[in-house]
Amino acid sequence: MTNSDISSDNVILKVTNLVAGYQRVLPIVIDVSVEVVQGEILTLLGPNGAGKSTLIKGICGLVEVISGEVLFRGENISDLETHEIIARRVAYVPQTHNVFSKLTVAHNLDLGAISNFDAYQDRLSKVFDLFPDLKKFRDTSAGKLSGGQRQMLALGRALMANPILLLIDEPSAGLSPKLRDQVFQQVVQIRDSGVTVIIVEQNAYAALSVSDRGMILANGRLRLIANAVELLEDPKIAEIYFGARSTAEKS
Amino acid sequence: MIDILSFVIFFFIICSFYIISSLGLNIQYGFTGMFNVGIAGFFAVGAYTSAILTGPEYADTIFGGFQLPIILGWLCAIAVSGLAGVLVGLVTLRLREDFLAISTFGIAICIQLVALNWESVTRGPNGLYAIPKPFSRFLDSAVMSNLFYLIICIMTIVAIYYALERVVKSPWGRVLRSIREDEVAAEALGKNVFMYRLQAFVLGCGIMGLAGAMYANFVRFISPQDFLPIFTIQVYVMLIVGGKGNNLGAIVGAIVIWALWSASDSLINFIVAPDYQTQAAALRIIIVGVVLVLMLLFRPSGILPEKKHLSS
Amino acid sequence: MIQYVVDGLVNGSIIALGAVGLSITYNVLRFANFAQGEILAIGAYISMAFIVLMGVGIGSIGPVSFGWPLIASIILSVLVTSVVVLAIDWLLFRILRQRSASRITFIIAAFGLSLIVRNVITLIAGADQMFLSFYIPKAIPVLDNFKVVPDDVLILIITAICVVSLHTFLSITTVGKKMRAVAENPVLAMVNGINVKSVVRWSWIIGASLSAIAGTLHAHVTQLDPEMGFELILPMFAALIVGGVTNVYGAVLGGFLIGLTEAFAVAIDLSAYRGGIAFLIMIVVLILRPQGILGEKERDD
């Protein structure tokens, strides 16, 4: 663990011995502890079924926390319901079905702000600055958007809730490399505006190159957490955790 | 003594019709996950088919008086109910489970409407009477003929039970369970999910039709009043209490619930004044409903839960 | 002929209001509520109870035999029915949701519930028919050879008010917007910070309120008996499916279509098969256009 260099004042999210899953007898995330620092991008990596998505779902209350603790800004949120966690300014972007496809872009963005309409216009213009396409298609129904635009809408919708912590599940799934890089650049811009970001990703290299730290899960357990640069440059880690796929990706 | 014996025989004969229906439902709901709310309808189709084919000629019907052997009546009942199952299944089995439930519910109501209004065949609300009962010509004692009837019922149940056990353990049965667990995955394995569902549905409907036919040839008088939705609920309660997905459970559940139903009937007749019989009957149905709901809430797998098969 | 059309519209109003409740349960709670007819019956019997308690009949206003006592009863019935339905949800469906029970389990539970409610009504009020009043419809001539019953017109107006209010509610209020969000995607609604439990409560309240109104109107134009809800459930399901399950206005359209068809069946002397005709239309729609007239194709989720 390289958490020792983090001063505890800056820790925004502290996960301790988290066990989470859909069935009590069959937890998917096992005994994971991690501290997330204000203003960083932390990427969760690992093979399919490692428990990456379940971990962030556990943080925002979509999956039952069986034991352990999730402290968000010093408050234990592990027993709260999702809407209560969201009200504490945690936002979550699901991997699929992440927009209301029957509703218009504007209506989707409205729903993002539904629990708190303060400074609505400010937030809306910030989102439109970051994603100009959304302004252009504001009256289009979300189902008609392209894959990339849909991902932007999903991010924009999450930003409308004015989050402090943003959880994103595989933002690049199904996108072309060009769109993928664009999405990651936008994630960096979101972070630069002061939001702490946790991303679940399959594209290890693309994600780590914009991240501050990366953490690797396997079989539900935390295997390694380190600075993104270290992870990127360590060939052994690449070999073990990213497999052949990422070697191809690299070239 | 003879009274008790004749009561026991009668009890188990009526119980048999529920057992057979419950086994038929088990193949549809228990093993394949199809929610058929039209059990009373398919039971009625079987009952009317056998009644018309084996029954006497009535002065006021245009179709009937075939007086076929009872066994033929029963086979035809299976065939006609199965055919009804094919028609219903072709239309509804591609739909989501809610729509299947709504459609089969509607079909049971339509079948009842036809039984009530197609007077030239069913004699409408007057019903069909003097339906022949096997052995009654040779045995003048009612107890003896009932005893023989019970033996036929038990043999039928045993035969259906063993046939279904073989069926559900066969590769075909495994496919049914895989459809129930995950339809998309079954489809991905290259199984024609619709055909499997249709076959299971038709098999179940045929068995329900046989139960109806056996009922008609035992009670000897049927009318639309015999095929109300309460019957459908009763069979569901039996299967869920017994254990869906377990053929032995289907049998045990039917016996337990039919015993409770009969006992509460006697108890109510004994305790409640004649003026309050309507209320008492309502109370009895409420109890059945509450048992169903409590089972769903607190013991959804029933008395004899489904055996875990290696494949699933 | 015109009288049949009016009858069809009046009957269609009741089916439509009931089907809206069915549609809301279907889209927000995601199951076919076989006990929806019984919610109408509960509403009707509660109105009946208030009429009896007040003991002044249903009153009348001008030509309409629809006086303040009846209006007061409907309002009280809306409140009490909502409470009863919320209690039922708390005792039954809430627990099934907690256990993530399958959709079939919900349907069976609803089926069992409908049986329980019908018989609880029999237990309390008896199996015999009851009447809100002994009102006999008196037709008033409006055109040369066209008469209408004022109460029929009033029922159509009440239905229109309900539908417009529902539309306003769903499109303007925050709760309405949340409800539409939950209907489309419950998980995404949750991560938007929407309290799904509160939306579920609101859905029951809206469905129960419209059902209480529909049930009382039905009792007003016909009568009350414990089977009244059971007799309405198939036409309501037919309305839901014909109009399109994913569209709440489809339920309204479907309700009127079914009402008119049933009236037509009576007109051509097929009244014995009235219940079956709604069903046949439903089957035809399921074969030709499974998503219904106003429905959209099912999402794959």
mmCIF file of C-alpha atoms in Angstrom, chain C residues 15 48 68 78 150 162 177 193-195 231 237 288:
data_model
loop_
_atom_site.group_PDB
_atom_site.id
_atom_site.type_symbol
_atom_site.label_atom_id
_atom_site.label_comp_id
_atom_site.label_asym_id
_atom_site.label_seq_id
_atom_site.Cartn_x
_atom_site.Cartn_y
_atom_site.Cartn_z
ATOM 1 C CA ILE C 15 -62.471 1.312 -17.754
ATOM 2 C CA MET C 48 -71.250 3.425 -0.245
ATOM 3 C CA TRP C 68 -72.878 17.042 -2.553
ATOM 4 C CA VAL C 78 -60.204 8.670 -2.552
ATOM 5 C CA PRO C 150 -77.259 14.438 -17.562
ATOM 6 C CA CYS C 162 -59.123 13.365 -14.149
ATOM 7 C CA LYS C 177 -41.270 13.802 -13.483
ATOM 8 C CA GLY C 193 -31.118 10.955 -6.350
ATOM 9 C CA ILE C 194 -34.774 10.005 -6.702
ATOM 10 C CA ASN C 195 -36.285 8.257 -3.691
ATOM 11 C CA GLU C 231 -65.783 -8.241 -13.882
ATOM 12 C CA PHE C 237 -56.266 -5.265 -19.073
ATOM 13 C CA LEU C 288 -50.622 -7.564 -34.857
#
